[in-house]
Structure formats: C-alpha cells, structure tokens
C-alpha cells in the first residue's frame, strides 16, 4: 500500500480586519495493482487498460478531501479522473486537487488585489486633506496579509514540486507498473507542472502587489509630511510676526523700565525738574556682566557637541605627533 498526502494553507481576506484561514488537504491510500500485464485491449500509447478480471482488478483506492469548499468539491466531481489514470497512478488525485487549490489561491489573490486597487482609485479622487487623514494601521494590515499570501504561495509551489519529484521517484521504483501506462504518468506530471506554474505566477503577482501597496503607503506618508511642513511654515511665519512686533516695542519697554527705577527722581510743580542718582552706574555694572554670562552659557550649551568633537579631534592630532613612528613598525 502506498500512502500520500498534500496540505495547503490559504488566507481569504475580505477587508483589512476581516479574514479567515483555510487548510484544504487530500489523503490517498492506494493498493498496488498486479504486476502482470492485463490481457485486454491496449491504449494508443501502449499502456494497458484495466479490466474487471479478478487477477487484474484495479488496486483499491481511498481518497479523502478535507476542508475543501463546496464549489471545489463539485468541480472535482465534474473533472473526476478516468479509471485508466487512477488505476496506474495514484498521484493523479494530487494533480486534480492541486488544480482546484490553484483556483482557490487565485480567488484569495484577487480579494487582496481589490483592496489595493480601491486604495489606488481613492488616491485619484480624494482631496489633500483626505489623503493626509489616511489610516496607516489599515494599510499596514493589508500589507501583512499580502506578506502572508506571498509566503503561502511559495510554500504551495514547493509542495507541488515535491509531489512531482515524488512521482518521478515512484516511477523509478515501480518500473513494471509505470511502463504499462506511460501516458498516464506523463499526463499527471503535466497537470502538476501546470499547477506549479500557476502558483509561481500568483507568487510573482503577490510580490508585485506588495510593491504597489508600498508605493501608496510612501505617497500617503509624503503627503502627510507635506501637510506638517505647511503647518510648520505657518507657525514659523506667525513666530516671525510676533518677533517683529516684540522688537518694535522692545526699545520703548527698555526705556520705560529704566526711567521707572529709583535711579531717576521726577519733581512736578512750578519748577519741573528731574535728577539722576549718582549710583546709576550700579545698574550697568550688574546688567552688562549678567547679560554677557547669559549669552556665554547659551552658546556653550548650544554648540557643546561641536566643541566636544573639535576637542577630541585636536587631541588625537597631538597624540599622533607625539607617537614614535618606529613603534608602528
């Protein structure tokens, strides 16, 4: 008895946050048919047609399809492999199953493609404010689904290629049976190769879909940055206006502040006069050093990294000059 099975994993995405997984599989048990050649008529390719003779009865086959959607089950019933193909090659079931699974993968891919295409069309009809309000977590969820799609398609392609390899190994091991129905094995191999090619094509398209979505994410991100840039420019213009107004009123504020101190004495009456205190110089003696110290502290803090780099650079140069050249030899 020969046992074989294949398992595939699929992800059907309806929206960014609504999806479900599927894991269809097939399991085949096949009793090896008799080794002797049947005595009835031959096929055009030289393979023997199985008969109902008790000595040459077809090997018993048990095939289990698990988690296969109803539409695909009906499709398998319509495309049921012929008795000739089933009799001499159990891998025909894997070929039929792979064809239906490839159609499922195609449906899953198109559901993702529709999501990406809707994003692309929305970009062409949306205003700048709507584009700047893009839901980035939603885009990244779709990107995650596409990553999963590419991954499972690559695994599916590898699975089908493994079935092709296993069928070739089986033909080499059971040469007597394989020689009776060479056409059946060639046809099965062609079906499996076609399914593998479909998986490969879907994988390439899935990778292309990733690039398309990345392009939309980058565009939305750049538009958001442009919006932030415009807001920053507006804030900068506002701050400049405030700065200009402050500069206009600063001299008057400074003068009124000085004249409002006790260093000046104003007397009103018949003979209006004003006097300046003799110790007015104390104001400048305190203000000027304090202003200078404030500017120096700010400069040291603002340029601390530049000064630090210059210090270590100069120190390394001095160290290089003091080194003995012979020590490096």
mmCIF file of C-alpha atoms in Angstrom:
data_model
loop_
_atom_site.group_PDB
_atom_site.id
_atom_site.type_symbol
_atom_site.label_atom_id
_atom_site.label_comp_id
_atom_site.label_asym_id
_atom_site.label_seq_id
_atom_site.Cartn_x
_atom_site.Cartn_y
_atom_site.Cartn_z
ATOM 1 C CA UNK A 1 0.000 0.000 0.000
ATOM 2 C CA UNK A 2 1.181 3.484 -0.870
ATOM 3 C CA UNK A 3 0.052 6.494 1.147
ATOM 4 C CA UNK A 4 0.464 10.089 0.035
ATOM 5 C CA UNK A 5 -0.994 13.431 1.032
ATOM 6 C CA UNK A 6 -0.693 17.123 0.351
ATOM 7 C CA UNK A 7 -1.739 20.041 2.545
ATOM 8 C CA UNK A 8 -2.141 23.684 1.550
ATOM 9 C CA UNK A 9 -2.840 26.769 3.623
ATOM 10 C CA UNK A 10 -4.829 29.728 2.295
ATOM 11 C CA UNK A 11 -5.880 33.098 3.683
ATOM 12 C CA UNK A 12 -9.076 34.695 2.379
ATOM 13 C CA UNK A 13 -9.151 38.429 3.121
ATOM 14 C CA UNK A 14 -12.398 40.366 2.801
ATOM 15 C CA UNK A 15 -11.311 43.601 4.484
ATOM 16 C CA UNK A 16 -8.214 44.691 6.349
ATOM 17 C CA UNK A 17 -9.615 43.395 9.642
ATOM 18 C CA UNK A 18 -11.856 40.570 8.388
ATOM 19 C CA UNK A 19 -10.232 37.403 7.097
ATOM 20 C CA UNK A 20 -10.119 33.663 7.686
ATOM 21 C CA UNK A 21 -7.716 30.791 7.091
ATOM 22 C CA UNK A 22 -8.328 27.576 5.154
ATOM 23 C CA UNK A 23 -6.288 24.386 5.120
ATOM 24 C CA UNK A 24 -7.546 22.019 2.401
ATOM 25 C CA UNK A 25 -5.782 18.690 2.128
ATOM 26 C CA UNK A 26 -6.017 15.347 0.352
ATOM 27 C CA UNK A 27 -5.021 11.906 1.618
ATOM 28 C CA UNK A 28 -4.664 8.939 -0.758
ATOM 29 C CA UNK A 29 -4.318 5.240 0.048
ATOM 30 C CA UNK A 30 -3.539 3.053 -2.943
ATOM 31 C CA UNK A 31 -3.135 -0.709 -3.110
ATOM 32 C CA UNK A 32 -0.544 -1.564 -5.718
ATOM 33 C CA UNK A 33 -2.237 -3.309 -8.677
ATOM 34 C CA UNK A 34 -0.994 -6.670 -10.013
ATOM 35 C CA UNK A 35 2.354 -6.620 -11.762
ATOM 36 C CA UNK A 36 1.337 -8.774 -14.708
ATOM 37 C CA UNK A 37 0.017 -7.178 -17.856
ATOM 38 C CA UNK A 38 -3.773 -7.329 -18.398
ATOM 39 C CA UNK A 39 -4.925 -9.324 -21.403
ATOM 40 C CA UNK A 40 -7.441 -6.841 -22.813
ATOM 41 C CA UNK A 41 -7.015 -4.135 -25.445
ATOM 42 C CA UNK A 42 -4.254 -1.536 -25.318
ATOM 43 C CA UNK A 43 -4.350 2.234 -25.194
ATOM 44 C CA UNK A 44 -2.856 4.177 -28.103
ATOM 45 C CA UNK A 45 0.201 4.985 -26.009
ATOM 46 C CA UNK A 46 0.883 1.327 -25.272
ATOM 47 C CA UNK A 47 -0.471 1.301 -21.726
ATOM 48 C CA UNK A 48 -2.807 -1.483 -20.694
ATOM 49 C CA UNK A 49 -6.441 -0.686 -19.990
ATOM 50 C CA UNK A 50 -7.516 -2.148 -16.611
ATOM 51 C CA UNK A 51 -10.074 -4.922 -16.788
ATOM 52 C CA UNK A 52 -12.521 -6.427 -14.374
ATOM 53 C CA UNK A 53 -10.623 -9.726 -14.464
ATOM 54 C CA UNK A 54 -10.132 -10.971 -10.913
ATOM 55 C CA UNK A 55 -6.392 -11.338 -11.481
ATOM 56 C CA UNK A 56 -6.066 -7.803 -12.821
ATOM 57 C CA UNK A 57 -8.629 -5.905 -10.770
ATOM 58 C CA UNK A 58 -7.659 -2.283 -10.082
ATOM 59 C CA UNK A 59 -5.952 -1.594 -6.778
ATOM 60 C CA UNK A 60 -8.240 -0.357 -4.052
ATOM 61 C CA UNK A 61 -8.055 3.419 -3.599
ATOM 62 C CA UNK A 62 -9.223 5.524 -0.685
ATOM 63 C CA UNK A 63 -9.201 9.275 -1.218
ATOM 64 C CA UNK A 64 -10.087 11.811 1.477
ATOM 65 C CA UNK A 65 -10.562 15.505 0.737
ATOM 66 C CA UNK A 66 -10.536 17.617 3.903
ATOM 67 C CA UNK A 67 -11.604 21.263 4.368
ATOM 68 C CA UNK A 68 -12.298 21.711 0.676
ATOM 69 C CA UNK A 69 -15.023 24.309 -0.082
ATOM 70 C CA UNK A 70 -18.253 23.075 -1.623
ATOM 71 C CA UNK A 71 -17.675 24.682 -5.039
ATOM 72 C CA UNK A 72 -14.304 22.973 -5.380
ATOM 73 C CA UNK A 73 -15.828 19.647 -4.319
ATOM 74 C CA UNK A 74 -18.371 19.920 -7.118
ATOM 75 C CA UNK A 75 -15.629 20.859 -9.562
ATOM 76 C CA UNK A 76 -13.666 17.711 -8.668
ATOM 77 C CA UNK A 77 -16.778 15.625 -9.242
ATOM 78 C CA UNK A 78 -17.151 17.154 -12.705
ATOM 79 C CA UNK A 79 -13.461 16.596 -13.518
ATOM 80 C CA UNK A 80 -13.199 13.143 -11.998
ATOM 81 C CA UNK A 81 -10.068 11.384 -13.331
ATOM 82 C CA UNK A 82 -10.630 8.458 -15.642
ATOM 83 C CA UNK A 83 -10.325 4.906 -14.456
ATOM 84 C CA UNK A 84 -7.251 4.454 -16.611
ATOM 85 C CA UNK A 85 -5.426 7.340 -14.899
ATOM 86 C CA UNK A 86 -6.484 6.226 -11.430
ATOM 87 C CA UNK A 87 -5.512 2.614 -11.933
ATOM 88 C CA UNK A 88 -1.827 3.110 -12.683
ATOM 89 C CA UNK A 89 -1.011 6.394 -10.968
ATOM 90 C CA UNK A 90 -2.258 7.465 -7.518
ATOM 91 C CA UNK A 91 -0.721 10.907 -7.959
ATOM 92 C CA UNK A 92 -3.465 11.883 -10.389
ATOM 93 C CA UNK A 93 -5.547 12.733 -7.312
ATOM 94 C CA UNK A 94 -2.907 15.226 -6.216
ATOM 95 C CA UNK A 95 -2.914 16.759 -9.691
ATOM 96 C CA UNK A 96 -6.697 17.188 -9.673
ATOM 97 C CA UNK A 97 -6.593 18.545 -6.128
ATOM 98 C CA UNK A 98 -3.754 20.968 -6.979
ATOM 99 C CA UNK A 99 -5.802 22.374 -9.861
ATOM 100 C CA UNK A 100 -8.706 23.208 -7.551
ATOM 101 C CA UNK A 101 -6.408 24.631 -4.892
ATOM 102 C CA UNK A 102 -4.728 26.834 -7.508
ATOM 103 C CA UNK A 103 -8.148 28.291 -8.317
ATOM 104 C CA UNK A 104 -8.672 28.962 -4.599
ATOM 105 C CA UNK A 105 -5.332 30.744 -4.406
ATOM 106 C CA UNK A 106 -6.357 32.832 -7.397
ATOM 107 C CA UNK A 107 -9.570 33.912 -5.635
ATOM 108 C CA UNK A 108 -7.620 34.807 -2.491
ATOM 109 C CA UNK A 109 -5.154 36.845 -4.524
ATOM 110 C CA UNK A 110 -7.881 38.817 -6.274
ATOM 111 C CA UNK A 111 -9.533 39.666 -2.959
ATOM 112 C CA UNK A 112 -6.246 41.293 -1.902
ATOM 113 C CA UNK A 113 -5.808 42.946 -5.275
ATOM 114 C CA UNK A 114 -9.247 44.582 -4.974
ATOM 115 C CA UNK A 115 -8.250 46.103 -1.621
ATOM 116 C CA UNK A 116 -5.080 47.599 -3.088
ATOM 117 C CA UNK A 117 -6.866 48.815 -6.206
ATOM 118 C CA UNK A 118 -9.510 50.575 -4.100
ATOM 119 C CA UNK A 119 -6.716 52.434 -2.313
ATOM 120 C CA UNK A 120 -5.186 53.471 -5.644
ATOM 121 C CA UNK A 121 -8.511 54.715 -7.010
ATOM 122 C CA UNK A 122 -9.289 56.587 -3.795
ATOM 123 C CA UNK A 123 -5.990 58.434 -4.125
ATOM 124 C CA UNK A 124 -7.058 59.827 -7.512
ATOM 125 C CA UNK A 125 -10.410 61.134 -6.249
ATOM 126 C CA UNK A 126 -9.560 62.312 -2.721
ATOM 127 C CA UNK A 127 -8.663 65.793 -1.592
ATOM 128 C CA UNK A 128 -5.330 66.582 0.011
ATOM 129 C CA UNK A 129 -6.938 66.757 3.449
ATOM 130 C CA UNK A 130 -8.500 63.302 2.971
ATOM 131 C CA UNK A 131 -5.181 61.843 1.843
ATOM 132 C CA UNK A 132 -3.456 63.336 4.862
ATOM 133 C CA UNK A 133 -6.037 61.587 7.046
ATOM 134 C CA UNK A 134 -5.017 58.162 5.674
ATOM 135 C CA UNK A 135 -5.490 55.250 8.064
ATOM 136 C CA UNK A 136 -1.916 53.933 8.152
ATOM 137 C CA UNK A 137 -2.642 50.991 10.510
ATOM 138 C CA UNK A 138 -5.228 49.809 7.974
ATOM 139 C CA UNK A 139 -2.638 49.959 5.170
ATOM 140 C CA UNK A 140 -0.123 48.029 7.236
ATOM 141 C CA UNK A 141 -2.727 45.345 7.983
ATOM 142 C CA UNK A 142 -3.272 44.880 4.247
ATOM 143 C CA UNK A 143 0.499 44.715 3.740
ATOM 144 C CA UNK A 144 0.674 41.984 6.384
ATOM 145 C CA UNK A 145 -1.989 39.977 4.532
ATOM 146 C CA UNK A 146 -0.033 40.291 1.282
ATOM 147 C CA UNK A 147 3.145 39.110 3.024
ATOM 148 C CA UNK A 148 1.253 36.033 4.196
ATOM 149 C CA UNK A 149 -0.086 35.489 0.672
ATOM 150 C CA UNK A 150 3.407 35.541 -0.829
ATOM 151 C CA UNK A 151 4.691 33.196 1.849
ATOM 152 C CA UNK A 152 1.967 30.561 1.476
ATOM 153 C CA UNK A 153 2.182 30.705 -2.329
ATOM 154 C CA UNK A 154 5.888 29.985 -2.151
ATOM 155 C CA UNK A 155 5.225 27.032 0.146
ATOM 156 C CA UNK A 156 2.438 25.805 -2.164
ATOM 157 C CA UNK A 157 4.761 25.915 -5.177
ATOM 158 C CA UNK A 158 7.360 23.946 -3.240
ATOM 159 C CA UNK A 159 4.711 21.388 -2.197
ATOM 160 C CA UNK A 160 3.603 20.736 -5.776
ATOM 161 C CA UNK A 161 7.194 20.443 -6.971
ATOM 162 C CA UNK A 162 7.756 17.913 -4.194
ATOM 163 C CA UNK A 163 4.807 15.871 -5.480
ATOM 164 C CA UNK A 164 6.318 15.949 -8.982
ATOM 165 C CA UNK A 165 9.629 14.724 -7.568
ATOM 166 C CA UNK A 166 7.893 12.009 -5.562
ATOM 167 C CA UNK A 167 6.009 10.781 -8.631
ATOM 168 C CA UNK A 168 9.269 10.553 -10.585
ATOM 169 C CA UNK A 169 10.850 8.589 -7.746
ATOM 170 C CA UNK A 170 7.822 6.292 -7.652
ATOM 171 C CA UNK A 171 8.094 5.624 -11.401
ATOM 172 C CA UNK A 172 11.727 4.619 -10.972
ATOM 173 C CA UNK A 173 10.868 2.286 -8.091
ATOM 174 C CA UNK A 174 7.816 0.653 -9.710
ATOM 175 C CA UNK A 175 9.015 0.398 -13.291
ATOM 176 C CA UNK A 176 6.767 -2.560 -14.147
ATOM 177 C CA UNK A 177 3.588 -0.656 -13.330
ATOM 178 C CA UNK A 178 4.813 2.643 -14.765
ATOM 179 C CA UNK A 179 5.785 1.045 -18.077
ATOM 180 C CA UNK A 180 2.208 -0.152 -18.628
ATOM 181 C CA UNK A 181 0.753 3.365 -18.601
ATOM 182 C CA UNK A 182 3.454 5.794 -19.580
ATOM 183 C CA UNK A 183 0.849 8.242 -20.869
ATOM 184 C CA UNK A 184 -0.924 8.343 -17.514
ATOM 185 C CA UNK A 185 2.263 9.383 -15.730
ATOM 186 C CA UNK A 186 3.128 11.980 -18.353
ATOM 187 C CA UNK A 187 -0.351 13.474 -18.165
ATOM 188 C CA UNK A 188 -0.226 13.601 -14.371
ATOM 189 C CA UNK A 189 3.202 15.232 -14.474
ATOM 190 C CA UNK A 190 1.930 17.843 -16.915
ATOM 191 C CA UNK A 191 -1.045 18.658 -14.688
ATOM 192 C CA UNK A 192 1.193 19.039 -11.647
ATOM 193 C CA UNK A 193 3.712 21.159 -13.557
ATOM 194 C CA UNK A 194 0.913 23.427 -14.775
ATOM 195 C CA UNK A 195 -0.388 23.836 -11.209
ATOM 196 C CA UNK A 196 3.135 24.662 -10.002
ATOM 197 C CA UNK A 197 3.458 27.266 -12.753
ATOM 198 C CA UNK A 198 0.158 28.834 -11.690
ATOM 199 C CA UNK A 199 1.417 29.025 -8.103
ATOM 200 C CA UNK A 200 4.637 30.629 -9.280
ATOM 201 C CA UNK A 201 2.737 33.210 -11.336
ATOM 202 C CA UNK A 202 0.494 34.074 -8.390
ATOM 203 C CA UNK A 203 3.558 34.424 -6.172
ATOM 204 C CA UNK A 204 5.140 36.908 -8.597
ATOM 205 C CA UNK A 205 1.896 38.880 -8.778
ATOM 206 C CA UNK A 206 1.658 38.866 -4.986
ATOM 207 C CA UNK A 207 5.154 40.336 -4.742
ATOM 208 C CA UNK A 208 4.163 42.968 -7.296
ATOM 209 C CA UNK A 209 1.104 43.734 -5.172
ATOM 210 C CA UNK A 210 3.431 44.364 -2.229
ATOM 211 C CA UNK A 211 5.352 46.937 -4.271
ATOM 212 C CA UNK A 212 2.132 48.654 -5.322
ATOM 213 C CA UNK A 213 0.945 48.935 -1.738
ATOM 214 C CA UNK A 214 4.363 50.192 -0.599
ATOM 215 C CA UNK A 215 4.093 52.894 -3.246
ATOM 216 C CA UNK A 216 0.714 54.005 -1.875
ATOM 217 C CA UNK A 217 1.982 53.989 1.717
ATOM 218 C CA UNK A 218 5.016 56.081 0.768
ATOM 219 C CA UNK A 219 2.836 58.530 -1.155
ATOM 220 C CA UNK A 220 0.433 58.954 1.759
ATOM 221 C CA UNK A 221 3.351 59.369 4.158
ATOM 222 C CA UNK A 222 4.926 62.056 1.956
ATOM 223 C CA UNK A 223 1.622 63.906 1.689
ATOM 224 C CA UNK A 224 1.275 63.881 5.462
ATOM 225 C CA UNK A 225 4.816 65.241 5.773
ATOM 226 C CA UNK A 226 3.964 67.974 3.284
ATOM 227 C CA UNK A 227 0.987 68.914 5.429
ATOM 228 C CA UNK A 228 3.195 69.054 8.505
ATOM 229 C CA UNK A 229 5.674 71.178 6.551
ATOM 230 C CA UNK A 230 2.985 73.670 5.585
ATOM 231 C CA UNK A 231 1.805 73.859 9.184
ATOM 232 C CA UNK A 232 5.379 74.394 10.333
ATOM 233 C CA UNK A 233 5.820 77.189 7.792
ATOM 234 C CA UNK A 234 2.625 78.818 9.025
ATOM 235 C CA UNK A 235 3.809 78.564 12.629
ATOM 236 C CA UNK A 236 7.200 79.954 11.638
ATOM 237 C CA UNK A 237 5.592 82.940 9.902
ATOM 238 C CA UNK A 238 3.474 83.567 12.984
ATOM 239 C CA UNK A 239 6.527 83.456 15.244
ATOM 240 C CA UNK A 240 8.343 85.862 12.941
ATOM 241 C CA UNK A 241 5.422 88.274 13.201
ATOM 242 C CA UNK A 242 5.492 88.043 16.982
ATOM 243 C CA UNK A 243 9.260 88.592 16.940
ATOM 244 C CA UNK A 244 8.978 91.712 14.769
ATOM 245 C CA UNK A 245 6.255 93.167 16.976
ATOM 246 C CA UNK A 246 8.360 92.427 20.062
ATOM 247 C CA UNK A 247 11.364 94.172 18.501
ATOM 248 C CA UNK A 248 9.223 97.220 17.753
ATOM 249 C CA UNK A 249 8.086 97.538 21.352
ATOM 250 C CA UNK A 250 11.344 96.395 22.976
ATOM 251 C CA UNK A 251 13.150 99.806 22.957
ATOM 252 C CA UNK A 252 10.168 101.554 24.486
ATOM 253 C CA UNK A 253 9.839 98.833 27.117
ATOM 254 C CA UNK A 254 13.530 99.065 27.910
ATOM 255 C CA UNK A 255 13.479 102.860 28.252
ATOM 256 C CA UNK A 256 10.319 102.878 30.355
ATOM 257 C CA UNK A 257 11.817 100.213 32.588
ATOM 258 C CA UNK A 258 14.934 102.265 33.248
ATOM 259 C CA UNK A 259 13.057 105.506 33.858
ATOM 260 C CA UNK A 260 10.710 103.674 36.171
ATOM 261 C CA UNK A 261 13.509 102.764 38.580
ATOM 262 C CA UNK A 262 14.548 104.781 41.644
ATOM 263 C CA UNK A 263 17.661 105.998 39.899
ATOM 264 C CA UNK A 264 15.622 108.868 38.484
ATOM 265 C CA UNK A 265 13.647 111.390 40.511
ATOM 266 C CA UNK A 266 10.964 113.474 38.882
ATOM 267 C CA UNK A 267 9.606 116.550 40.637
ATOM 268 C CA UNK A 268 6.498 118.244 39.427
ATOM 269 C CA UNK A 269 5.426 121.725 40.378
ATOM 270 C CA UNK A 270 6.188 125.251 39.386
ATOM 271 C CA UNK A 271 9.713 124.304 38.520
ATOM 272 C CA UNK A 272 9.588 120.856 36.943
ATOM 273 C CA UNK A 273 12.907 119.032 37.011
ATOM 274 C CA UNK A 274 14.376 115.543 37.224
ATOM 275 C CA UNK A 275 17.521 114.216 38.796
ATOM 276 C CA UNK A 276 19.596 111.083 38.222
ATOM 277 C CA UNK A 277 21.114 109.218 41.152
ATOM 278 C CA UNK A 278 24.870 109.204 41.492
ATOM 279 C CA UNK A 279 24.983 105.402 41.821
ATOM 280 C CA UNK A 280 23.226 104.799 38.479
ATOM 281 C CA UNK A 281 26.401 103.091 37.313
ATOM 282 C CA UNK A 282 25.475 100.112 39.514
ATOM 283 C CA UNK A 283 22.698 99.254 37.081
ATOM 284 C CA UNK A 284 25.156 98.839 34.218
ATOM 285 C CA UNK A 285 27.726 97.142 36.435
ATOM 286 C CA UNK A 286 25.236 94.363 37.173
ATOM 287 C CA UNK A 287 23.255 94.215 33.914
ATOM 288 C CA UNK A 288 26.125 94.011 31.412
ATOM 289 C CA UNK A 289 28.042 91.119 33.093
ATOM 290 C CA UNK A 290 24.791 89.239 33.676
ATOM 291 C CA UNK A 291 23.782 89.636 30.019
ATOM 292 C CA UNK A 292 27.222 88.516 28.847
ATOM 293 C CA UNK A 293 27.171 85.487 31.161
ATOM 294 C CA UNK A 294 23.728 84.511 29.877
ATOM 295 C CA UNK A 295 24.888 84.657 26.245
ATOM 296 C CA UNK A 296 28.036 82.627 27.020
ATOM 297 C CA UNK A 297 26.090 79.905 28.849
ATOM 298 C CA UNK A 298 23.614 79.645 25.967
ATOM 299 C CA UNK A 299 26.433 79.439 23.384
ATOM 300 C CA UNK A 300 28.244 76.707 25.330
ATOM 301 C CA UNK A 301 25.038 74.677 25.627
ATOM 302 C CA UNK A 302 24.025 75.171 22.004
ATOM 303 C CA UNK A 303 27.438 74.346 20.497
ATOM 304 C CA UNK A 304 28.514 71.756 23.084
ATOM 305 C CA UNK A 305 28.629 68.854 20.589
ATOM 306 C CA UNK A 306 30.653 70.830 18.052
ATOM 307 C CA UNK A 307 33.115 71.946 20.716
ATOM 308 C CA UNK A 308 33.407 68.398 22.036
ATOM 309 C CA UNK A 309 34.189 66.985 18.573
ATOM 310 C CA UNK A 310 36.781 69.681 17.969
ATOM 311 C CA UNK A 311 38.424 68.966 21.321
ATOM 312 C CA UNK A 312 38.820 65.238 20.692
ATOM 313 C CA UNK A 313 39.942 65.823 17.111
ATOM 314 C CA UNK A 314 42.682 68.182 18.240
ATOM 315 C CA UNK A 315 43.716 65.805 20.990
ATOM 316 C CA UNK A 316 44.047 62.913 18.536
ATOM 317 C CA UNK A 317 46.252 65.039 16.258
ATOM 318 C CA UNK A 318 48.555 65.934 19.155
ATOM 319 C CA UNK A 319 48.727 62.301 20.187
ATOM 320 C CA UNK A 320 49.652 61.282 16.638
ATOM 321 C CA UNK A 321 52.506 63.780 16.524
ATOM 322 C CA UNK A 322 53.937 62.553 19.832
ATOM 323 C CA UNK A 323 53.941 58.879 18.814
ATOM 324 C CA UNK A 324 57.217 57.281 17.801
ATOM 325 C CA UNK A 325 56.994 56.113 14.144
ATOM 326 C CA UNK A 326 59.178 53.109 14.955
ATOM 327 C CA UNK A 327 56.547 51.782 17.373
ATOM 328 C CA UNK A 328 54.158 51.165 14.458
ATOM 329 C CA UNK A 329 56.694 49.001 12.599
#
